[in-house]
Amino acid sequence: MKIRIFVTLKNGVLDPQGKAIHHSLEGLGFSGINDVRSGRLIEMDVDDNVSDNDIDAMCRKLLANMVIENYHIEKVSEGADT
Amino acid sequence: MKIRIFVTLKNGVLDPQGKAIHHSLEGLGFSGINDVRSGRLIEMDVDDNVSDNDIDAMCRKLLANMVIENYHIEKVSEGADT
């Protein structure tokens, strides 16, 4: 089973990396960008018997810093090629 | 318009960060994990008149290192709350 975990900064938490990307994009001549936020993506291939609770626990214990970050878990169907 | 850009390492490129996460998860007692790959997530809020070509160019010029990374662009509908 393939899963994707998105870890994003909570609203209100400063994101200097996002700000730097925003600034660089404007420096390259791109306009119309209102906001950029950076985050992490973790793709995992786990056995089918790994429960949703286990995946949730992985996020809480290691992958996300719950003080400043949110996480979102998405299961990828085997047929999808992205 | 909100867009999400996923930047992932190409197949075959070594991913020490993913390996470290994998190892740490096993150290925490989680089993059944076959593979972990790390990547980046960039969330952008752009004007509706920014074209797909522009977004593609942003990825190629700044956000992804095309030698070792792939990117995938996803548009988020305004109604979705994730």
mmCIF file with all atom_site columns, N, CA and C in Angstrom, chain A residues 6-8 17 21 24-25 28 30-47 50 54 57-58 61-63 72 82, chain B residues 6-8 17 21 24-25 28 30-47 50 54 57-58 61-63 72 82:
data_model
loop_
_atom_site.group_PDB
_atom_site.id
_atom_site.type_symbol
_atom_site.label_atom_id
_atom_site.label_alt_id
_atom_site.label_comp_id
_atom_site.label_asym_id
_atom_site.label_entity_id
_atom_site.label_seq_id
_atom_site.pdbx_PDB_ins_code
_atom_site.Cartn_x
_atom_site.Cartn_y
_atom_site.Cartn_z
_atom_site.occupancy
_atom_site.B_iso_or_equiv
_atom_site.pdbx_formal_charge
_atom_site.auth_seq_id
_atom_site.auth_comp_id
_atom_site.auth_asym_id
_atom_site.auth_atom_id
_atom_site.pdbx_PDB_model_num
ATOM 1   N N  . PHE A 1 6  ? 1.537  14.532 3.799   1.00 0.00 ? 6  PHE A N  1
ATOM 2   C CA . PHE A 1 6  ? 1.872  15.934 3.571   1.00 0.00 ? 6  PHE A CA 1
ATOM 3   C C  . PHE A 1 6  ? 2.024  16.609 4.924   1.00 0.00 ? 6  PHE A C  1
ATOM 4   N N  . VAL A 1 7  ? 3.152  17.229 5.151   1.00 0.00 ? 7  VAL A N  1
ATOM 5   C CA . VAL A 1 7  ? 3.368  17.952 6.403   1.00 0.00 ? 7  VAL A CA 1
ATOM 6   C C  . VAL A 1 7  ? 3.482  19.432 6.061   1.00 0.00 ? 7  VAL A C  1
ATOM 7   N N  . THR A 1 8  ? 2.573  20.221 6.608   1.00 0.00 ? 8  THR A N  1
ATOM 8   C CA . THR A 1 8  ? 2.565  21.654 6.297   1.00 0.00 ? 8  THR A CA 1
ATOM 9   C C  . THR A 1 8  ? 2.603  22.461 7.584   1.00 0.00 ? 8  THR A C  1
ATOM 10  N N  . GLN A 1 17 ? 11.269 29.817 4.385   1.00 0.00 ? 17 GLN A N  1
ATOM 11  C CA . GLN A 1 17 ? 11.587 29.118 3.134   1.00 0.00 ? 17 GLN A CA 1
ATOM 12  C C  . GLN A 1 17 ? 10.576 29.478 2.050   1.00 0.00 ? 17 GLN A C  1
ATOM 13  N N  . ILE A 1 21 ? 11.266 31.434 -1.515  1.00 0.00 ? 21 ILE A N  1
ATOM 14  C CA . ILE A 1 21 ? 10.827 30.931 -2.819  1.00 0.00 ? 21 ILE A CA 1
ATOM 15  C C  . ILE A 1 21 ? 10.005 32.005 -3.530  1.00 0.00 ? 21 ILE A C  1
ATOM 16  N N  . SER A 1 24 ? 12.267 34.703 -4.801  1.00 0.00 ? 24 SER A N  1
ATOM 17  C CA . SER A 1 24 ? 13.067 34.251 -5.944  1.00 0.00 ? 24 SER A CA 1
ATOM 18  C C  . SER A 1 24 ? 12.224 34.165 -7.209  1.00 0.00 ? 24 SER A C  1
ATOM 19  N N  . LEU A 1 25 ? 10.992 33.674 -7.070  1.00 0.00 ? 25 LEU A N  1
ATOM 20  C CA . LEU A 1 25 ? 10.118 33.576 -8.245  1.00 0.00 ? 25 LEU A CA 1
ATOM 21  C C  . LEU A 1 25 ? 9.865  34.962 -8.823  1.00 0.00 ? 25 LEU A C  1
ATOM 22  N N  . LEU A 1 28 ? 12.737 36.144 -10.718 1.00 0.00 ? 28 LEU A N  1
ATOM 23  C CA . LEU A 1 28 ? 12.843 35.502 -12.033 1.00 0.00 ? 28 LEU A CA 1
ATOM 24  C C  . LEU A 1 28 ? 11.819 36.070 -13.018 1.00 0.00 ? 28 LEU A C  1
ATOM 25  N N  . PHE A 1 30 ? 8.365  36.121 -12.546 1.00 0.00 ? 30 PHE A N  1
ATOM 26  C CA . PHE A 1 30 ? 6.997  35.594 -12.457 1.00 0.00 ? 30 PHE A CA 1
ATOM 27  C C  . PHE A 1 30 ? 6.156  36.539 -11.603 1.00 0.00 ? 30 PHE A C  1
ATOM 28  N N  . SER A 1 31 ? 4.963  36.846 -12.075 1.00 0.00 ? 31 SER A N  1
ATOM 29  C CA . SER A 1 31 ? 4.091  37.725 -11.297 1.00 0.00 ? 31 SER A CA 1
ATOM 30  C C  . SER A 1 31 ? 2.772  37.011 -11.009 1.00 0.00 ? 31 SER A C  1
ATOM 31  N N  . GLY A 1 32 ? 1.958  37.627 -10.199 1.00 0.00 ? 32 GLY A N  1
ATOM 32  C CA . GLY A 1 32 ? 0.648  37.049 -9.883  1.00 0.00 ? 32 GLY A CA 1
ATOM 33  C C  . GLY A 1 32 ? 0.683  36.019 -8.777  1.00 0.00 ? 32 GLY A C  1
ATOM 34  N N  . ILE A 1 33 ? 1.809  35.963 -8.063  1.00 0.00 ? 33 ILE A N  1
ATOM 35  C CA . ILE A 1 33 ? 1.901  35.007 -6.955  1.00 0.00 ? 33 ILE A CA 1
ATOM 36  C C  . ILE A 1 33 ? 1.540  35.727 -5.660  1.00 0.00 ? 33 ILE A C  1
ATOM 37  N N  . ASN A 1 34 ? 0.558  35.210 -4.954  1.00 0.00 ? 34 ASN A N  1
ATOM 38  C CA . ASN A 1 34 ? 0.114  35.876 -3.733  1.00 0.00 ? 34 ASN A CA 1
ATOM 39  C C  . ASN A 1 34 ? 0.782  35.318 -2.486  1.00 0.00 ? 34 ASN A C  1
ATOM 40  N N  . ASP A 1 35 ? 1.008  34.026 -2.474  1.00 0.00 ? 35 ASP A N  1
ATOM 41  C CA . ASP A 1 35 ? 1.563  33.416 -1.263  1.00 0.00 ? 35 ASP A CA 1
ATOM 42  C C  . ASP A 1 35 ? 2.230  32.098 -1.624  1.00 0.00 ? 35 ASP A C  1
ATOM 43  N N  . VAL A 1 36 ? 3.306  31.802 -0.924  1.00 0.00 ? 36 VAL A N  1
ATOM 44  C CA . VAL A 1 36 ? 3.982  30.517 -1.103  1.00 0.00 ? 36 VAL A CA 1
ATOM 45  C C  . VAL A 1 36 ? 4.237  29.926 0.280   1.00 0.00 ? 36 VAL A C  1
ATOM 46  N N  . ARG A 1 37 ? 3.879  28.692 0.460   1.00 0.00 ? 37 ARG A N  1
ATOM 47  C CA . ARG A 1 37 ? 4.164  28.003 1.713   1.00 0.00 ? 37 ARG A CA 1
ATOM 48  C C  . ARG A 1 37 ? 4.900  26.727 1.369   1.00 0.00 ? 37 ARG A C  1
ATOM 49  N N  . SER A 1 38 ? 5.923  26.444 2.135   1.00 0.00 ? 38 SER A N  1
ATOM 50  C CA . SER A 1 38 ? 6.676  25.228 1.856   1.00 0.00 ? 38 SER A CA 1
ATOM 51  C C  . SER A 1 38 ? 6.296  24.151 2.865   1.00 0.00 ? 38 SER A C  1
ATOM 52  N N  . GLY A 1 39 ? 6.441  22.918 2.449   1.00 0.00 ? 39 GLY A N  1
ATOM 53  C CA . GLY A 1 39 ? 6.127  21.796 3.334   1.00 0.00 ? 39 GLY A CA 1
ATOM 54  C C  . GLY A 1 39 ? 6.938  20.582 2.943   1.00 0.00 ? 39 GLY A C  1
ATOM 55  N N  . ARG A 1 40 ? 6.633  19.473 3.573   1.00 0.00 ? 40 ARG A N  1
ATOM 56  C CA . ARG A 1 40 ? 7.346  18.237 3.260   1.00 0.00 ? 40 ARG A CA 1
ATOM 57  C C  . ARG A 1 40 ? 6.371  17.190 2.759   1.00 0.00 ? 40 ARG A C  1
ATOM 58  N N  . LEU A 1 41 ? 6.893  16.344 1.923   1.00 0.00 ? 41 LEU A N  1
ATOM 59  C CA . LEU A 1 41 ? 6.112  15.232 1.390   1.00 0.00 ? 41 LEU A CA 1
ATOM 60  C C  . LEU A 1 41 ? 6.872  13.956 1.723   1.00 0.00 ? 41 LEU A C  1
ATOM 61  N N  . ILE A 1 42 ? 6.192  13.007 2.324   1.00 0.00 ? 42 ILE A N  1
ATOM 62  C CA . ILE A 1 42 ? 6.831  11.726 2.627   1.00 0.00 ? 42 ILE A CA 1
ATOM 63  C C  . ILE A 1 42 ? 6.011  10.622 1.976   1.00 0.00 ? 42 ILE A C  1
ATOM 64  N N  . GLU A 1 43 ? 6.635  9.896  1.080   1.00 0.00 ? 43 GLU A N  1
ATOM 65  C CA . GLU A 1 43 ? 5.962  8.786  0.408   1.00 0.00 ? 43 GLU A CA 1
ATOM 66  C C  . GLU A 1 43 ? 6.427  7.487  1.051   1.00 0.00 ? 43 GLU A C  1
ATOM 67  N N  . MET A 1 44 ? 5.478  6.652  1.400   1.00 0.00 ? 44 MET A N  1
ATOM 68  C CA . MET A 1 44 ? 5.831  5.397  2.050   1.00 0.00 ? 44 MET A CA 1
ATOM 69  C C  . MET A 1 44 ? 5.147  4.241  1.354   1.00 0.00 ? 44 MET A C  1
ATOM 70  N N  . ASP A 1 45 ? 5.850  3.144  1.326   1.00 0.00 ? 45 ASP A N  1
ATOM 71  C CA . ASP A 1 45 ? 5.255  1.896  0.865   1.00 0.00 ? 45 ASP A CA 1
ATOM 72  C C  . ASP A 1 45 ? 5.173  0.993  2.086   1.00 0.00 ? 45 ASP A C  1
ATOM 73  N N  . VAL A 1 46 ? 3.953  0.714  2.523   1.00 0.00 ? 46 VAL A N  1
ATOM 74  C CA . VAL A 1 46 ? 3.789  -0.095 3.732   1.00 0.00 ? 46 VAL A CA 1
ATOM 75  C C  . VAL A 1 46 ? 2.951  -1.325 3.430   1.00 0.00 ? 46 VAL A C  1
ATOM 76  N N  . ASP A 1 47 ? 3.096  -2.341 4.282   1.00 0.00 ? 47 ASP A N  1
ATOM 77  C CA . ASP A 1 47 ? 2.287  -3.549 4.133   1.00 0.00 ? 47 ASP A CA 1
ATOM 78  C C  . ASP A 1 47 ? 0.808  -3.208 4.313   1.00 0.00 ? 47 ASP A C  1
ATOM 79  N N  . VAL A 1 50 ? -0.757 -2.673 7.855   1.00 0.00 ? 50 VAL A N  1
ATOM 80  C CA . VAL A 1 50 ? -0.448 -1.509 8.703   1.00 0.00 ? 50 VAL A CA 1
ATOM 81  C C  . VAL A 1 50 ? -1.719 -0.672 8.824   1.00 0.00 ? 50 VAL A C  1
ATOM 82  N N  . ASP A 1 54 ? -1.697 3.212  13.112  1.00 0.00 ? 54 ASP A N  1
ATOM 83  C CA . ASP A 1 54 ? -0.230 3.157  13.099  1.00 0.00 ? 54 ASP A CA 1
ATOM 84  C C  . ASP A 1 54 ? 0.341  4.327  12.300  1.00 0.00 ? 54 ASP A C  1
ATOM 85  N N  . ALA A 1 57 ? 0.074  7.403  14.181  1.00 0.00 ? 57 ALA A N  1
ATOM 86  C CA . ALA A 1 57 ? 1.076  7.447  15.257  1.00 0.00 ? 57 ALA A CA 1
ATOM 87  C C  . ALA A 1 57 ? 2.452  7.813  14.703  1.00 0.00 ? 57 ALA A C  1
ATOM 88  N N  . MET A 1 58 ? 2.790  7.294  13.512  1.00 0.00 ? 58 MET A N  1
ATOM 89  C CA . MET A 1 58 ? 4.077  7.648  12.891  1.00 0.00 ? 58 MET A CA 1
ATOM 90  C C  . MET A 1 58 ? 4.177  9.151  12.714  1.00 0.00 ? 58 MET A C  1
ATOM 91  N N  . LYS A 1 61 ? 4.472  10.913 16.197  1.00 0.00 ? 61 LYS A N  1
ATOM 92  C CA . LYS A 1 61 ? 5.690  10.658 16.965  1.00 0.00 ? 61 LYS A CA 1
ATOM 93  C C  . LYS A 1 61 ? 6.952  11.120 16.261  1.00 0.00 ? 61 LYS A C  1
ATOM 94  N N  . LEU A 1 62 ? 6.948  11.083 14.922  1.00 0.00 ? 62 LEU A N  1
ATOM 95  C CA . LEU A 1 62 ? 8.209  11.374 14.235  1.00 0.00 ? 62 LEU A CA 1
ATOM 96  C C  . LEU A 1 62 ? 8.090  12.387 13.100  1.00 0.00 ? 62 LEU A C  1
ATOM 97  N N  . LEU A 1 63 ? 7.088  12.195 12.239  1.00 0.00 ? 63 LEU A N  1
ATOM 98  C CA . LEU A 1 63 ? 7.137  12.909 10.966  1.00 0.00 ? 63 LEU A CA 1
ATOM 99  C C  . LEU A 1 63 ? 6.746  14.381 11.065  1.00 0.00 ? 63 LEU A C  1
ATOM 100 N N  . HIS A 1 72 ? -1.371 15.481 6.790   1.00 0.00 ? 72 HIS A N  1
ATOM 101 C CA . HIS A 1 72 ? -2.523 14.978 6.047   1.00 0.00 ? 72 HIS A CA 1
ATOM 102 C C  . HIS A 1 72 ? -2.073 13.687 5.365   1.00 0.00 ? 72 HIS A C  1
ATOM 103 N N  . THR A 1 82 ? 0.856  8.554  -10.647 1.00 0.00 ? 82 THR A N  1
ATOM 104 C CA . THR A 1 82 ? 1.547  9.775  -10.213 1.00 0.00 ? 82 THR A CA 1
ATOM 105 C C  . THR A 1 82 ? 2.425  9.496  -9.009  1.00 0.00 ? 82 THR A C  1
ATOM 106 N N  . PHE B 1 6  ? 4.376  19.016 -5.986  1.00 0.00 ? 6  PHE B N  1
ATOM 107 C CA . PHE B 1 6  ? 5.093  17.946 -5.307  1.00 0.00 ? 6  PHE B CA 1
ATOM 108 C C  . PHE B 1 6  ? 6.414  17.733 -6.019  1.00 0.00 ? 6  PHE B C  1
ATOM 109 N N  . VAL B 1 7  ? 7.489  17.807 -5.297  1.00 0.00 ? 7  VAL B N  1
ATOM 110 C CA . VAL B 1 7  ? 8.803  17.562 -5.878  1.00 0.00 ? 7  VAL B CA 1
ATOM 111 C C  . VAL B 1 7  ? 9.359  16.292 -5.243  1.00 0.00 ? 7  VAL B C  1
ATOM 112 N N  . THR B 1 8  ? 9.604  15.302 -6.070  1.00 0.00 ? 8  THR B N  1
ATOM 113 C CA . THR B 1 8  ? 10.106 14.017 -5.548  1.00 0.00 ? 8  THR B CA 1
ATOM 114 C C  . THR B 1 8  ? 11.384 13.634 -6.278  1.00 0.00 ? 8  THR B C  1
ATOM 115 N N  . GLN B 1 17 ? 17.646 10.976 3.376   1.00 0.00 ? 17 GLN B N  1
ATOM 116 C CA . GLN B 1 17 ? 16.642 11.453 4.340   1.00 0.00 ? 17 GLN B CA 1
ATOM 117 C C  . GLN B 1 17 ? 15.524 10.418 4.514   1.00 0.00 ? 17 GLN B C  1
ATOM 118 N N  . ILE B 1 21 ? 14.469 8.359  7.902   1.00 0.00 ? 21 ILE B N  1
ATOM 119 C CA . ILE B 1 21 ? 13.104 8.291  8.435   1.00 0.00 ? 21 ILE B CA 1
ATOM 120 C C  . ILE B 1 21 ? 12.699 6.829  8.616   1.00 0.00 ? 21 ILE B C  1
ATOM 121 N N  . SER B 1 24 ? 14.403 5.392  11.602  1.00 0.00 ? 24 SER B N  1
ATOM 122 C CA . SER B 1 24 ? 13.859 5.928  12.854  1.00 0.00 ? 24 SER B CA 1
ATOM 123 C C  . SER B 1 24 ? 12.497 5.321  13.171  1.00 0.00 ? 24 SER B C  1
ATOM 124 N N  . LEU B 1 25 ? 11.672 5.152  12.135  1.00 0.00 ? 25 LEU B N  1
ATOM 125 C CA . LEU B 1 25 ? 10.346 4.554  12.362  1.00 0.00 ? 25 LEU B CA 1
ATOM 126 C C  . LEU B 1 25 ? 10.487 3.144  12.900  1.00 0.00 ? 25 LEU B C  1
ATOM 127 N N  . LEU B 1 28 ? 11.386 3.156  16.422  1.00 0.00 ? 28 LEU B N  1
ATOM 128 C CA . LEU B 1 28 ? 10.252 3.464  17.294  1.00 0.00 ? 28 LEU B CA 1
ATOM 129 C C  . LEU B 1 28 ? 9.295  2.275  17.421  1.00 0.00 ? 28 LEU B C  1
ATOM 130 N N  . PHE B 1 30 ? 7.721  0.637  14.775  1.00 0.00 ? 30 PHE B N  1
ATOM 131 C CA . PHE B 1 30 ? 6.772  0.439  13.677  1.00 0.00 ? 30 PHE B CA 1
ATOM 132 C C  . PHE B 1 30 ? 7.328  -0.593 12.704  1.00 0.00 ? 30 PHE B C  1
ATOM 133 N N  . SER B 1 31 ? 6.496  -1.530 12.291  1.00 0.00 ? 31 SER B N  1
ATOM 134 C CA . SER B 1 31 ? 6.965  -2.542 11.351  1.00 0.00 ? 31 SER B CA 1
ATOM 135 C C  . SER B 1 31 ? 6.079  -2.524 10.100  1.00 0.00 ? 31 SER B C  1
ATOM 136 N N  . GLY B 1 32 ? 6.484  -3.282 9.114   1.00 0.00 ? 32 GLY B N  1
ATOM 137 C CA . GLY B 1 32 ? 5.682  -3.366 7.895   1.00 0.00 ? 32 GLY B CA 1
ATOM 138 C C  . GLY B 1 32 ? 5.955  -2.254 6.904   1.00 0.00 ? 32 GLY B C  1
ATOM 139 N N  . ILE B 1 33 ? 7.021  -1.497 7.144   1.00 0.00 ? 33 ILE B N  1
ATOM 140 C CA . ILE B 1 33 ? 7.354  -0.404 6.220   1.00 0.00 ? 33 ILE B CA 1
ATOM 141 C C  . ILE B 1 33 ? 8.378  -0.923 5.216   1.00 0.00 ? 33 ILE B C  1
ATOM 142 N N  . ASN B 1 34 ? 8.051  -0.817 3.937   1.00 0.00 ? 34 ASN B N  1
ATOM 143 C CA . ASN B 1 34 ? 8.953  -1.334 2.912   1.00 0.00 ? 34 ASN B CA 1
ATOM 144 C C  . ASN B 1 34 ? 9.892  -0.271 2.361   1.00 0.00 ? 34 ASN B C  1
ATOM 145 N N  . ASP B 1 35 ? 9.393  0.931  2.234   1.00 0.00 ? 35 ASP B N  1
ATOM 146 C CA . ASP B 1 35 ? 10.213 1.965  1.621   1.00 0.00 ? 35 ASP B CA 1
ATOM 147 C C  . ASP B 1 35 ? 9.707  3.341  2.050   1.00 0.00 ? 35 ASP B C  1
ATOM 148 N N  . VAL B 1 36 ? 10.625 4.262  2.211   1.00 0.00 ? 36 VAL B N  1
ATOM 149 C CA . VAL B 1 36 ? 10.258 5.647  2.520   1.00 0.00 ? 36 VAL B CA 1
ATOM 150 C C  . VAL B 1 36 ? 11.045 6.561  1.587   1.00 0.00 ? 36 VAL B C  1
ATOM 151 N N  . ARG B 1 37 ? 10.353 7.483  0.941   1.00 0.00 ? 37 ARG B N  1
ATOM 152 C CA . ARG B 1 37 ? 11.023 8.475  0.098   1.00 0.00 ? 37 ARG B CA 1
ATOM 153 C C  . ARG B 1 37 ? 10.571 9.849  0.574   1.00 0.00 ? 37 ARG B C  1
ATOM 154 N N  . SER B 1 38 ? 11.516 10.750 0.650   1.00 0.00 ? 38 SER B N  1
ATOM 155 C CA . SER B 1 38 ? 11.149 12.091 1.100   1.00 0.00 ? 38 SER B CA 1
ATOM 156 C C  . SER B 1 38 ? 11.088 13.031 -0.103  1.00 0.00 ? 38 SER B C  1
ATOM 157 N N  . GLY B 1 39 ? 10.301 14.041 0.032   1.00 0.00 ? 39 GLY B N  1
ATOM 158 C CA . GLY B 1 39 ? 10.162 15.018 -1.037  1.00 0.00 ? 39 GLY B CA 1
ATOM 159 C C  . GLY B 1 39 ? 9.748  16.364 -0.474  1.00 0.00 ? 39 GLY B C  1
ATOM 160 N N  . ARG B 1 40 ? 9.439  17.280 -1.363  1.00 0.00 ? 40 ARG B N  1
ATOM 161 C CA . ARG B 1 40 ? 9.028  18.608 -0.930  1.00 0.00 ? 40 ARG B CA 1
ATOM 162 C C  . ARG B 1 40 ? 7.633  18.914 -1.446  1.00 0.00 ? 40 ARG B C  1
ATOM 163 N N  . LEU B 1 41 ? 6.949  19.722 -0.678  1.00 0.00 ? 41 LEU B N  1
ATOM 164 C CA . LEU B 1 41 ? 5.612  20.154 -1.066  1.00 0.00 ? 41 LEU B CA 1
ATOM 165 C C  . LEU B 1 41 ? 5.627  21.671 -1.066  1.00 0.00 ? 41 LEU B C  1
ATOM 166 N N  . ILE B 1 42 ? 5.198  22.272 -2.145  1.00 0.00 ? 42 ILE B N  1
ATOM 167 C CA . ILE B 1 42 ? 5.140  23.729 -2.209  1.00 0.00 ? 42 ILE B CA 1
ATOM 168 C C  . ILE B 1 42 ? 3.701  24.129 -2.528  1.00 0.00 ? 42 ILE B C  1
ATOM 169 N N  . GLU B 1 43 ? 3.098  24.859 -1.633  1.00 0.00 ? 43 GLU B N  1
ATOM 170 C CA . GLU B 1 43 ? 1.725  25.315 -1.844  1.00 0.00 ? 43 GLU B CA 1
ATOM 171 C C  . GLU B 1 43 ? 1.771  26.775 -2.252  1.00 0.00 ? 43 GLU B C  1
ATOM 172 N N  . MET B 1 44 ? 1.076  27.085 -3.329  1.00 0.00 ? 44 MET B N  1
ATOM 173 C CA . MET B 1 44 ? 1.097  28.461 -3.823  1.00 0.00 ? 44 MET B CA 1
ATOM 174 C C  . MET B 1 44 ? -0.309 28.962 -4.029  1.00 0.00 ? 44 MET B C  1
ATOM 175 N N  . ASP B 1 45 ? -0.480 30.224 -3.753  1.00 0.00 ? 45 ASP B N  1
ATOM 176 C CA . ASP B 1 45 ? -1.724 30.887 -4.093  1.00 0.00 ? 45 ASP B CA 1
ATOM 177 C C  . ASP B 1 45 ? -1.397 31.867 -5.210  1.00 0.00 ? 45 ASP B C  1
ATOM 178 N N  . VAL B 1 46 ? -1.916 31.612 -6.394  1.00 0.00 ? 46 VAL B N  1
ATOM 179 C CA . VAL B 1 46 ? -1.596 32.465 -7.531  1.00 0.00 ? 46 VAL B CA 1
ATOM 180 C C  . VAL B 1 46 ? -2.865 33.035 -8.153  1.00 0.00 ? 46 VAL B C  1
ATOM 181 N N  . ASP B 1 47 ? -2.708 34.127 -8.856  1.00 0.00 ? 47 ASP B N  1
ATOM 182 C CA . ASP B 1 47 ? -3.847 34.724 -9.555  1.00 0.00 ? 47 ASP B CA 1
ATOM 183 C C  . ASP B 1 47 ? -4.381 33.748 -10.607 1.00 0.00 ? 47 ASP B C  1
ATOM 184 N N  . VAL B 1 50 ? -2.597 33.284 -14.054 1.00 0.00 ? 50 VAL B N  1
ATOM 185 C CA . VAL B 1 50 ? -1.294 32.645 -14.205 1.00 0.00 ? 50 VAL B CA 1
ATOM 186 C C  . VAL B 1 50 ? -1.505 31.331 -14.972 1.00 0.00 ? 50 VAL B C  1
ATOM 187 N N  . ASP B 1 54 ? 3.306  28.979 -17.168 1.00 0.00 ? 54 ASP B N  1
ATOM 188 C CA . ASP B 1 54 ? 4.085  29.740 -16.184 1.00 0.00 ? 54 ASP B CA 1
ATOM 189 C C  . ASP B 1 54 ? 4.438  28.856 -14.986 1.00 0.00 ? 54 ASP B C  1
ATOM 190 N N  . ALA B 1 57 ? 7.060  26.526 -15.849 1.00 0.00 ? 57 ALA B N  1
ATOM 191 C CA . ALA B 1 57 ? 8.357  27.195 -15.927 1.00 0.00 ? 57 ALA B CA 1
ATOM 192 C C  . ALA B 1 57 ? 8.932  27.449 -14.535 1.00 0.00 ? 57 ALA B C  1
ATOM 193 N N  . MET B 1 58 ? 8.061  27.800 -13.568 1.00 0.00 ? 58 MET B N  1
ATOM 194 C CA . MET B 1 58 ? 8.529  28.005 -12.189 1.00 0.00 ? 58 MET B CA 1
ATOM 195 C C  . MET B 1 58 ? 9.197  26.733 -11.666 1.00 0.00 ? 58 MET B C  1
ATOM 196 N N  . LYS B 1 61 ? 12.562 26.138 -13.566 1.00 0.00 ? 61 LYS B N  1
ATOM 197 C CA . LYS B 1 61 ? 13.635 27.110 -13.335 1.00 0.00 ? 61 LYS B CA 1
ATOM 198 C C  . LYS B 1 61 ? 14.076 27.182 -11.889 1.00 0.00 ? 61 LYS B C  1
ATOM 199 N N  . LEU B 1 62 ? 13.170 26.932 -10.966 1.00 0.00 ? 62 LEU B N  1
ATOM 200 C CA . LEU B 1 62 ? 13.545 27.159 -9.566  1.00 0.00 ? 62 LEU B CA 1
ATOM 201 C C  . LEU B 1 62 ? 13.200 26.005 -8.628  1.00 0.00 ? 62 LEU B C  1
ATOM 202 N N  . LEU B 1 63 ? 11.984 25.500 -8.738  1.00 0.00 ? 63 LEU B N  1
ATOM 203 C CA . LEU B 1 63 ? 11.496 24.642 -7.646  1.00 0.00 ? 63 LEU B CA 1
ATOM 204 C C  . LEU B 1 63 ? 12.061 23.235 -7.665  1.00 0.00 ? 63 LEU B C  1
ATOM 205 N N  . HIS B 1 72 ? 5.235  17.403 -9.853  1.00 0.00 ? 72 HIS B N  1
ATOM 206 C CA . HIS B 1 72 ? 3.860  17.115 -10.217 1.00 0.00 ? 72 HIS B CA 1
ATOM 207 C C  . HIS B 1 72 ? 3.009  18.273 -9.706  1.00 0.00 ? 72 HIS B C  1
ATOM 208 N N  . THR B 1 82 ? -8.732 20.555 2.461   1.00 0.00 ? 82 THR B N  1
ATOM 209 C CA . THR B 1 82 ? -7.458 19.962 2.882   1.00 0.00 ? 82 THR B CA 1
ATOM 210 C C  . THR B 1 82 ? -6.309 20.898 2.566   1.00 0.00 ? 82 THR B C  1
#
